[in-house]
């Protein structure tokens, strides 16, 4: 079998030190059961500071709101408060956590895709800013405000931006509709008298700096039209989706894609389970499309990605951040993955090794595929293999090429679809560590099929101690 292409992850020192402490890891897995998520608060604050430093450099009014949906651990809400940033919430429990943690009302924003009466009532009663997406939730909110006889701060999510290759979206009001709503219905409709319009929110799918900048420019222009009608826009929230870089090496990233195309085209041995094309289509000898995976290698990431957006040209003489500043409009962002970069790992225990009828090796882990899953077709980072006991004469053993499988009773229960080469055949009780999993990977799709327990979350403190975060398991 040809060696599988490597994808070497960036590994921060705290992770490197931890994975060498085999006794401690084994103790934690024994105590909390596999899998466990181990998080580091320090990296979270480091990532926050990078965005703050950019804002200071450009003298830009920037509101940072941590996208809680990226990780459900309540400790990150506590740390967001300590860092003086806000929290973007997407559910009743997320809002409730923020209120209980003492996050100020002006530092909480509600952007949930579905907002029922219970959730909206909680937000109204606590003066949480609500970003409205459609007329039905707008009317429900108006009804609740009337019943409570209470005003409510709102923003409008907008869409319909004019790009060269504009893609339709299921979110938001088209800009012309939003303009009519604000200038006419909010003024004339008695039912909307409790609304205090504050600003705009949008999210552009994908990772194009040009499209983000274009959407921001068009939103500023919409704000100018409102200003002509005597209506002030206090903020424009451009959401999240700031790229991060997971990988050490661009060459490895490019090589993987070349090898994947070769294998899917039947010109080389498969490097994914059953030659999975990861979202591409092989039709009549031709590869159609691209892998539907996160762009794990990026040279422009996090605060640098935001810098490119705000330093785009608003007009011939003005940058976007300057246009915002001159109008007194705060730029808001809702980073999730980029604030969680390098803050977490997931560790799972090896439960079995086996070879099937066609010679394929499988290593079973005490976890399931929802505990390492986002919207990407696969998590394209090499895991770290941690043998608990020393292996003699490793050099004499052949590389063990295998697929990592989990606990759901499905043929497709792959932890990683990509074939992995371990230095030798692992032993039962050895550990596999997946790096940089805090952002979406460990919690976003996690389920309890088979009534299996959810993974435990352990926080790595500043004094190199571990704090049980089990109360975060809902």
Short mmCIF file of C-alpha atoms in Angstrom, two decimals:
data_model
loop_
_atom_site.label_atom_id
_atom_site.label_comp_id
_atom_site.label_asym_id
_atom_site.label_seq_id
_atom_site.Cartn_x
_atom_site.Cartn_y
_atom_site.Cartn_z
CA UNK A 1 0.00 0.00 0.00
CA UNK A 2 1.33 3.41 -0.97
CA UNK A 3 1.90 5.77 1.94
CA UNK A 4 -1.02 8.09 2.57
CA UNK A 5 -0.24 11.80 2.03
CA UNK A 6 0.52 13.58 5.28
CA UNK A 7 -1.27 16.68 6.55
CA UNK A 8 0.80 17.98 9.45
CA UNK A 9 -1.17 20.19 11.85
CA UNK A 10 0.11 23.30 13.58
CA UNK A 11 0.62 22.35 17.22
CA UNK A 12 1.01 24.95 19.96
CA UNK A 13 3.49 24.27 22.82
CA UNK A 14 0.78 23.51 25.40
CA UNK A 15 -0.44 20.65 23.19
CA UNK A 16 3.06 19.34 22.51
CA UNK A 17 3.76 19.24 26.23
CA UNK A 18 0.46 17.63 27.10
CA UNK A 19 0.63 14.77 24.60
CA UNK A 20 4.01 13.73 26.00
CA UNK A 21 2.46 13.37 29.46
CA UNK A 22 1.08 9.89 28.78
CA UNK A 23 0.36 9.13 32.42
CA UNK A 24 -1.78 12.26 32.84
CA UNK A 25 -3.72 11.64 29.64
CA UNK A 26 -4.31 8.01 30.56
CA UNK A 27 -5.50 9.11 33.99
CA UNK A 28 -7.96 11.59 32.46
CA UNK A 29 -9.38 9.10 29.96
CA UNK A 30 -9.77 6.54 32.74
CA UNK A 31 -11.53 9.06 34.99
CA UNK A 32 -13.82 10.73 32.44
CA UNK A 33 -14.02 7.96 29.81
CA UNK A 34 -13.23 8.34 26.13
CA UNK A 35 -13.48 10.70 24.36
CA UNK A 36 -12.49 13.81 26.26
CA UNK A 37 -12.05 17.37 25.02
CA UNK A 38 -9.20 19.29 26.63
CA UNK A 39 -9.27 23.09 26.31
CA UNK A 40 -6.82 25.91 26.97
CA UNK A 41 -8.11 29.34 28.04
CA UNK A 42 -4.88 31.16 27.28
CA UNK A 43 -5.09 30.63 23.53
CA UNK A 44 -8.67 31.95 23.56
CA UNK A 45 -7.49 35.24 25.07
CA UNK A 46 -4.55 35.40 22.66
CA UNK A 47 -6.92 35.16 19.68
CA UNK A 48 -9.23 37.83 21.11
CA UNK A 49 -6.31 40.19 21.62
CA UNK A 50 -5.26 39.88 17.97
CA UNK A 51 -8.58 41.36 16.84
CA UNK A 52 -8.38 44.07 19.50
CA UNK A 53 -4.85 44.97 18.39
CA UNK A 54 -6.02 45.42 14.80
CA UNK A 55 -8.84 47.70 15.94
CA UNK A 56 -6.39 49.77 18.01
CA UNK A 57 -3.97 50.04 15.10
CA UNK A 58 -6.66 51.31 12.71
CA UNK A 59 -8.41 53.34 15.43
CA UNK A 60 -11.56 51.45 14.49
CA UNK A 61 -14.61 50.96 16.72
CA UNK A 62 -14.82 47.16 16.75
CA UNK A 63 -17.30 45.07 18.70
CA UNK A 64 -16.22 41.44 19.12
CA UNK A 65 -18.93 38.88 19.95
CA UNK A 66 -17.86 35.29 20.50
CA UNK A 67 -20.05 32.90 18.48
CA UNK A 68 -21.09 30.54 21.26
CA UNK A 69 -22.52 27.98 18.81
CA UNK A 70 -18.95 27.04 17.88
CA UNK A 71 -18.45 25.37 21.27
CA UNK A 72 -20.99 24.76 24.02
CA UNK A 73 -18.61 24.93 27.00
CA UNK A 74 -19.80 27.60 29.39
CA UNK A 75 -16.26 28.36 30.49
CA UNK A 76 -15.70 30.15 27.17
CA UNK A 77 -18.60 32.48 28.06
CA UNK A 78 -16.87 33.19 31.37
CA UNK A 79 -13.62 33.92 29.56
CA UNK A 80 -15.39 36.15 27.01
CA UNK A 81 -16.70 38.24 29.89
CA UNK A 82 -13.23 38.38 31.45
CA UNK A 83 -11.80 39.57 28.13
CA UNK A 84 -14.43 42.30 27.85
CA UNK A 85 -16.04 41.03 24.66
CA UNK A 86 -19.63 40.08 23.88
CA UNK A 87 -21.33 36.81 23.01
CA UNK A 88 -23.37 35.92 19.93
CA UNK A 89 -26.17 33.56 20.97
CA UNK A 90 -28.30 31.15 18.97
CA UNK A 91 -30.64 29.49 21.50
CA UNK A 92 -32.55 29.95 24.76
CA UNK A 93 -29.87 28.15 26.78
CA UNK A 94 -27.09 30.22 25.26
CA UNK A 95 -28.86 33.47 26.17
CA UNK A 96 -29.66 32.14 29.65
CA UNK A 97 -26.01 31.20 30.23
CA UNK A 98 -24.87 34.71 29.32
CA UNK A 99 -27.39 36.31 31.65
CA UNK A 100 -26.41 33.99 34.51
CA UNK A 101 -22.71 34.73 33.87
CA UNK A 102 -23.43 38.44 34.21
CA UNK A 103 -22.67 39.41 30.62
CA UNK A 104 -24.04 42.97 30.20
CA UNK A 105 -27.15 43.22 28.01
CA UNK A 106 -25.34 45.40 25.48
CA UNK A 107 -22.74 42.64 25.08
CA UNK A 108 -25.25 39.95 24.10
CA UNK A 109 -26.72 39.58 20.63
CA UNK A 110 -29.38 37.05 19.63
CA UNK A 111 -29.03 35.78 16.05
CA UNK A 112 -30.78 32.38 16.29
CA UNK A 113 -32.09 31.02 12.98
CA UNK A 114 -35.32 29.96 14.73
CA UNK A 115 -36.68 32.23 17.47
CA UNK A 116 -39.73 30.96 19.35
CA UNK A 117 -41.86 32.82 21.89
CA UNK A 118 -39.92 31.53 24.91
CA UNK A 119 -36.58 32.68 23.48
CA UNK A 120 -37.82 36.10 22.33
CA UNK A 121 -39.54 36.73 25.65
CA UNK A 122 -36.29 36.04 27.52
CA UNK A 123 -34.43 38.42 25.22
CA UNK A 124 -37.03 41.19 25.59
CA UNK A 125 -37.14 40.89 29.38
CA UNK A 126 -33.35 41.21 29.54
CA UNK A 127 -32.95 43.95 26.89
CA UNK A 128 -30.90 41.69 24.61
CA UNK A 129 -30.38 42.97 21.07
CA UNK A 130 -32.38 40.77 18.66
CA UNK A 131 -31.37 40.39 15.03
CA UNK A 132 -34.53 39.78 13.01
CA UNK A 133 -34.47 37.57 9.94
CA UNK A 134 -38.05 37.48 8.60
CA UNK A 135 -41.52 39.00 8.95
CA UNK A 136 -43.01 36.20 11.00
CA UNK A 137 -40.48 36.53 13.81
CA UNK A 138 -40.74 40.32 13.50
CA UNK A 139 -44.50 40.13 14.07
CA UNK A 140 -44.09 37.64 16.94
CA UNK A 141 -41.59 39.97 18.59
CA UNK A 142 -43.94 42.94 18.14
CA UNK A 143 -46.70 40.95 19.84
CA UNK A 144 -44.45 40.04 22.77
CA UNK A 145 -43.26 43.65 23.19
CA UNK A 146 -46.90 44.79 23.23
CA UNK A 147 -47.83 42.21 25.85
CA UNK A 148 -44.82 43.16 27.99
CA UNK A 149 -45.25 46.88 27.22
CA UNK A 150 -41.50 46.96 26.76
CA UNK A 151 -39.26 48.39 24.09
CA UNK A 152 -36.74 46.15 22.31
CA UNK A 153 -33.44 46.85 20.61
CA UNK A 154 -33.36 45.23 17.18
CA UNK A 155 -31.12 44.77 14.19
CA UNK A 156 -32.11 43.53 10.75
CA UNK A 157 -30.34 40.74 8.95
CA UNK A 158 -30.04 41.71 5.30
CA UNK A 159 -29.17 39.98 2.04
CA UNK A 160 -29.42 40.48 -1.72
CA UNK A 161 -25.96 41.96 -2.19
CA UNK A 162 -24.81 42.58 -5.75
CA UNK A 163 -21.79 40.41 -6.47
CA UNK A 164 -20.42 39.29 -9.82
CA UNK A 165 -21.65 35.80 -9.03
CA UNK A 166 -24.36 36.47 -6.46
CA UNK A 167 -25.60 33.39 -4.58
CA UNK A 168 -29.10 33.27 -3.09
CA UNK A 169 -29.38 32.76 0.66
CA UNK A 170 -32.15 31.63 2.98
CA UNK A 171 -31.27 34.32 5.52
CA UNK A 172 -32.29 37.94 5.89
CA UNK A 173 -34.40 40.67 4.31
CA UNK A 174 -33.50 41.83 0.81
CA UNK A 175 -31.98 45.30 1.17
CA UNK A 176 -34.79 47.18 -0.59
CA UNK A 177 -37.33 45.43 1.65
CA UNK A 178 -35.29 46.33 4.74
CA UNK A 179 -35.16 49.98 3.66
CA UNK A 180 -38.94 50.16 3.18
CA UNK A 181 -39.52 48.37 6.48
CA UNK A 182 -37.37 50.83 8.44
CA UNK A 183 -38.39 54.07 6.74
CA UNK A 184 -42.11 53.37 6.43
CA UNK A 185 -43.53 50.49 8.47
CA UNK A 186 -41.48 51.11 11.62
CA UNK A 187 -42.73 54.70 11.53
CA UNK A 188 -46.35 54.13 10.50
CA UNK A 189 -47.28 50.72 11.95
CA UNK A 190 -48.46 51.04 15.54
CA UNK A 191 -47.57 47.39 16.19
CA UNK A 192 -43.88 48.21 15.69
CA UNK A 193 -43.77 51.19 18.07
CA UNK A 194 -41.72 49.28 20.64
CA UNK A 195 -38.84 48.61 18.21
CA UNK A 196 -35.59 50.55 18.59
CA UNK A 197 -33.69 49.96 15.35
CA UNK A 198 -29.94 49.81 15.99
CA UNK A 199 -28.20 48.44 12.93
CA UNK A 200 -27.63 45.76 10.32
CA UNK A 201 -26.32 42.21 10.35
CA UNK A 202 -25.29 39.97 7.48
CA UNK A 203 -23.44 36.78 6.78
CA UNK A 204 -21.89 36.01 3.40
CA UNK A 205 -21.37 32.30 2.81
CA UNK A 206 -17.90 31.22 1.75
CA UNK A 207 -14.53 32.83 2.38
CA UNK A 208 -14.14 35.55 -0.25
CA UNK A 209 -12.61 38.77 1.11
CA UNK A 210 -13.91 40.63 -1.94
CA UNK A 211 -17.50 39.50 -1.36
CA UNK A 212 -17.35 40.39 2.36
CA UNK A 213 -15.96 43.83 1.54
CA UNK A 214 -18.55 44.38 -1.20
CA UNK A 215 -21.40 43.44 1.15
CA UNK A 216 -20.02 45.77 3.82
CA UNK A 217 -19.72 48.64 1.33
CA UNK A 218 -23.28 48.15 0.11
CA UNK A 219 -24.52 48.07 3.72
CA UNK A 220 -22.73 51.37 4.43
CA UNK A 221 -24.42 52.83 1.35
CA UNK A 222 -27.79 51.60 2.64
CA UNK A 223 -26.98 53.27 5.96
CA UNK A 224 -26.33 56.52 4.08
CA UNK A 225 -29.81 56.33 2.54
CA UNK A 226 -31.31 55.89 5.99
CA UNK A 227 -29.27 58.81 7.29
CA UNK A 228 -30.91 61.00 4.63
CA UNK A 229 -34.22 60.04 6.26
CA UNK A 230 -32.96 60.99 9.70
CA UNK A 231 -32.36 57.37 10.81
CA UNK A 232 -29.08 56.52 12.50
CA UNK A 233 -27.31 53.17 11.98
CA UNK A 234 -25.20 52.44 15.05
CA UNK A 235 -23.54 49.22 13.91
CA UNK A 236 -22.97 46.87 11.02
CA UNK A 237 -22.34 43.27 12.03
CA UNK A 238 -20.56 41.17 9.40
CA UNK A 239 -20.86 37.88 11.31
CA UNK A 240 -18.05 35.35 11.51
CA UNK A 241 -16.33 32.96 9.16
CA UNK A 242 -12.82 34.37 9.54
CA UNK A 243 -10.46 31.77 8.16
CA UNK A 244 -7.91 30.05 10.34
CA UNK A 245 -4.88 28.03 9.30
CA UNK A 246 -4.73 24.46 10.58
CA UNK A 247 -1.71 23.15 8.63
CA UNK A 248 2.05 23.60 8.68
CA UNK A 249 2.70 23.08 5.02
CA UNK A 250 1.09 24.35 1.80
CA UNK A 251 2.89 21.72 -0.25
CA UNK A 252 1.27 18.93 1.78
CA UNK A 253 -2.15 20.52 1.25
CA UNK A 254 -1.64 20.77 -2.51
CA UNK A 255 -0.24 17.24 -2.68
CA UNK A 256 -3.25 15.82 -0.86
CA UNK A 257 -5.64 17.33 -3.41
CA UNK A 258 -3.58 15.99 -6.32
CA UNK A 259 -3.48 12.51 -4.79
CA UNK A 260 -7.20 12.59 -4.03
CA UNK A 261 -8.01 13.40 -7.67
CA UNK A 262 -5.70 10.63 -8.85
CA UNK A 263 -7.27 8.06 -6.56
CA UNK A 264 -10.88 9.07 -7.33
CA UNK A 265 -9.98 8.89 -11.04
CA UNK A 266 -8.77 5.30 -10.43
CA UNK A 267 -5.22 6.26 -11.33
CA UNK A 268 -3.86 5.47 -7.86
CA UNK A 269 -4.76 3.50 -4.75
CA UNK A 270 -7.58 4.98 -2.66
CA UNK A 271 -6.56 7.38 0.08
CA UNK A 272 -10.11 7.64 1.45
CA UNK A 273 -12.52 4.94 2.60
CA UNK A 274 -14.12 3.23 -0.40
CA UNK A 275 -12.49 5.94 -2.51
CA UNK A 276 -14.81 8.62 -1.11
CA UNK A 277 -14.45 11.73 -3.35
CA UNK A 278 -15.17 14.11 -0.43
CA UNK A 279 -17.91 15.88 -2.35
CA UNK A 280 -16.47 15.68 -5.87
CA UNK A 281 -18.15 13.65 -8.61
CA UNK A 282 -16.38 11.26 -10.97
CA UNK A 283 -18.44 11.00 -14.15
CA UNK A 284 -17.37 9.39 -17.44
CA UNK A 285 -13.70 9.78 -16.65
CA UNK A 286 -14.00 13.40 -15.53
CA UNK A 287 -13.77 14.96 -12.07
CA UNK A 288 -16.60 17.43 -11.47
CA UNK A 289 -16.45 20.00 -8.69
CA UNK A 290 -14.04 20.42 -5.80
CA UNK A 291 -13.78 18.68 -2.43
CA UNK A 292 -16.41 20.04 -0.04
CA UNK A 293 -13.96 20.60 2.76
CA UNK A 294 -12.86 23.53 4.86
CA UNK A 295 -9.78 25.25 3.38
CA UNK A 296 -7.50 23.91 6.10
CA UNK A 297 -4.42 25.71 4.77
CA UNK A 298 -4.59 29.51 4.70
CA UNK A 299 -1.90 32.14 4.52
CA UNK A 300 -4.35 34.91 5.44
CA UNK A 301 -6.23 34.07 8.62
CA UNK A 302 -8.07 35.52 11.62
CA UNK A 303 -7.22 39.21 12.17
CA UNK A 304 -5.32 39.37 8.87
CA UNK A 305 -8.46 38.16 7.10
CA UNK A 306 -10.45 40.96 8.76
CA UNK A 307 -7.71 43.45 7.91
CA UNK A 308 -8.08 42.71 4.20
CA UNK A 309 -11.82 43.33 4.42
CA UNK A 310 -11.66 46.67 6.22
CA UNK A 311 -8.66 47.94 4.25
CA UNK A 312 -10.52 47.41 0.97
CA UNK A 313 -11.35 50.57 -0.99
CA UNK A 314 -14.72 52.14 -0.18
CA UNK A 315 -14.17 54.70 -2.93
CA UNK A 316 -11.17 56.27 -4.64
CA UNK A 317 -10.08 58.17 -1.54
CA UNK A 318 -11.38 56.13 1.39
CA UNK A 319 -10.83 52.71 2.94
CA UNK A 320 -13.78 50.78 4.37
CA UNK A 321 -12.66 51.26 7.98
CA UNK A 322 -12.34 55.00 7.34
CA UNK A 323 -15.86 55.13 5.89
CA UNK A 324 -17.20 53.45 9.02
CA UNK A 325 -15.24 55.77 11.30
CA UNK A 326 -16.41 58.97 9.57
CA UNK A 327 -20.03 57.87 9.95
CA UNK A 328 -19.72 56.82 13.58
CA UNK A 329 -20.73 53.24 12.77
CA UNK A 330 -19.34 50.44 14.90
CA UNK A 331 -18.15 47.36 13.03
CA UNK A 332 -19.20 44.17 14.76
CA UNK A 333 -17.89 40.66 14.19
CA UNK A 334 -18.97 37.25 15.50
CA UNK A 335 -15.90 35.00 15.35
CA UNK A 336 -16.23 31.44 16.60
CA UNK A 337 -13.65 29.17 15.00
CA UNK A 338 -11.02 31.94 14.88
CA UNK A 339 -11.30 32.66 18.62
CA UNK A 340 -11.08 28.93 19.35
CA UNK A 341 -8.04 28.35 17.15
CA UNK A 342 -5.53 26.11 18.99
CA UNK A 343 -7.67 26.11 22.16
CA UNK A 344 -8.63 22.44 22.18
CA UNK A 345 -7.86 18.81 21.45
CA UNK A 346 -9.96 15.63 21.47
CA UNK A 347 -8.46 12.42 22.86
CA UNK A 348 -9.93 8.96 22.28
CA UNK A 349 -8.94 5.47 23.41
CA UNK A 350 -8.10 2.60 21.05
CA UNK A 351 -10.54 -0.28 21.64
CA UNK A 352 -9.71 -2.74 18.85
CA UNK A 353 -7.65 -3.47 15.73
CA UNK A 354 -8.97 -5.68 12.95
CA UNK A 355 -8.54 -6.53 9.29
CA UNK A 356 -11.52 -7.24 7.04
CA UNK A 357 -11.89 -9.69 4.14
CA UNK A 358 -10.18 -7.43 1.59
CA UNK A 359 -7.21 -6.65 3.82
CA UNK A 360 -8.32 -3.23 5.07
CA UNK A 361 -7.19 -2.39 8.59
CA UNK A 362 -9.55 -0.72 11.05
CA UNK A 363 -8.78 0.82 14.43
CA UNK A 364 -11.83 1.23 16.65
CA UNK A 365 -11.97 4.27 18.92
CA UNK A 366 -14.21 4.84 21.92
CA UNK A 367 -15.99 7.80 20.31
CA UNK A 368 -18.43 8.39 17.47
CA UNK A 369 -18.15 10.39 14.28
CA UNK A 370 -20.41 13.21 15.53
CA UNK A 371 -17.75 14.03 18.12
CA UNK A 372 -15.33 15.11 15.39
CA UNK A 373 -17.56 16.63 12.75
CA UNK A 374 -18.48 19.94 11.17
CA UNK A 375 -19.97 20.78 7.79
CA UNK A 376 -16.71 19.74 6.12
CA UNK A 377 -16.63 16.35 4.40
CA UNK A 378 -13.59 15.35 6.44
CA UNK A 379 -11.26 16.71 9.12
CA UNK A 380 -8.02 16.95 7.17
CA UNK A 381 -5.37 16.95 9.88
CA UNK A 382 -3.13 14.07 10.87
CA UNK A 383 -3.93 12.86 14.40
CA UNK A 384 -1.24 12.31 17.03
CA UNK A 385 -0.72 8.69 18.03
CA UNK A 386 0.08 8.24 21.74
CA UNK A 387 1.26 4.73 22.75
CA UNK A 388 0.72 4.31 26.47
CA UNK A 389 3.43 1.70 26.87
CA UNK A 390 6.83 1.85 25.24
CA UNK A 391 7.11 -0.30 22.12
CA UNK A 392 10.37 -2.17 21.57
CA UNK A 393 11.99 -2.31 18.14
CA UNK A 394 9.45 0.02 16.55
CA UNK A 395 11.79 0.49 13.64
CA UNK A 396 11.41 -3.18 12.68
CA UNK A 397 7.64 -2.90 12.37
CA UNK A 398 5.96 -1.78 9.18
CA UNK A 399 3.79 1.33 9.07
CA UNK A 400 0.22 0.43 9.98
CA UNK A 401 -2.13 1.87 7.35
CA UNK A 402 -5.70 2.01 8.67
CA UNK A 403 -9.03 3.74 8.98
CA UNK A 404 -10.25 5.09 12.32
CA UNK A 405 -13.80 3.95 13.06
CA UNK A 406 -16.26 4.73 15.86
CA UNK A 407 -19.09 3.36 17.94
CA UNK A 408 -22.19 3.84 15.77
CA UNK A 409 -23.47 0.63 14.15
CA UNK A 410 -23.07 1.87 10.59
CA UNK A 411 -20.78 0.84 7.76
CA UNK A 412 -20.09 4.55 7.27
CA UNK A 413 -19.03 5.14 10.89
CA UNK A 414 -15.66 6.67 10.01
CA UNK A 415 -14.02 9.08 12.42
CA UNK A 416 -11.84 10.19 9.51
CA UNK A 417 -12.63 9.22 5.93
CA UNK A 418 -8.96 9.58 5.07
CA UNK A 419 -6.60 6.63 5.41
CA UNK A 420 -4.08 7.16 8.20
CA UNK A 421 -0.57 5.72 8.51
CA UNK A 422 0.42 4.99 12.12
CA UNK A 423 4.08 4.23 12.91
CA UNK A 424 3.10 0.69 13.95
CA UNK A 425 0.07 -1.35 14.91
CA UNK A 426 -1.44 0.31 18.00
CA UNK A 427 -2.26 -1.53 21.20
CA UNK A 428 -5.63 -1.57 22.89
CA UNK A 429 -5.60 1.27 25.41
CA UNK A 430 -3.35 3.52 23.33
CA UNK A 431 -4.65 7.03 22.61
CA UNK A 432 -5.35 9.02 19.48
CA UNK A 433 -5.28 12.82 19.78
CA UNK A 434 -7.04 15.10 17.28
CA UNK A 435 -5.63 18.63 17.29
CA UNK A 436 -7.46 21.97 17.12
CA UNK A 437 -10.99 20.61 17.54
CA UNK A 438 -12.57 23.26 19.80
CA UNK A 439 -14.05 25.27 16.93
CA UNK A 440 -17.14 23.39 15.70
CA UNK A 441 -15.45 19.99 15.45
CA UNK A 442 -16.19 18.60 18.92
CA UNK A 443 -19.70 19.89 19.65
CA UNK A 444 -21.54 21.21 16.60
CA UNK A 445 -23.01 17.90 15.43
CA UNK A 446 -22.46 15.82 18.58
CA UNK A 447 -25.34 13.43 19.26
CA UNK A 448 -26.26 10.65 21.68
CA UNK A 449 -27.40 7.90 19.35
CA UNK A 450 -27.30 4.47 21.04
CA UNK A 451 -27.69 6.47 24.29
CA UNK A 452 -23.94 6.92 24.37
CA UNK A 453 -22.76 9.68 26.73
CA UNK A 454 -21.58 13.04 25.44
CA UNK A 455 -17.88 13.76 25.62
CA UNK A 456 -16.52 15.41 28.75
CA UNK A 457 -14.89 18.84 28.60
CA UNK A 458 -11.76 19.46 30.67
CA UNK A 459 -10.08 22.85 30.94
CA UNK A 460 -6.33 23.25 31.14
CA UNK A 461 -5.77 26.05 33.64
CA UNK A 462 -3.02 28.63 33.84
CA UNK A 463 -1.25 26.59 36.53
CA UNK A 464 -1.24 23.47 34.33
CA UNK A 465 -4.12 21.99 36.31
CA UNK A 466 -7.35 20.51 35.00
CA UNK A 467 -10.80 21.78 35.86
CA UNK A 468 -13.82 19.55 35.34
CA UNK A 469 -16.34 21.35 33.16
CA UNK A 470 -18.98 18.63 33.39
CA UNK A 471 -21.74 21.09 34.23
CA UNK A 472 -21.59 22.22 30.59
CA UNK A 473 -23.01 18.91 29.37
CA UNK A 474 -26.63 19.58 28.51
#
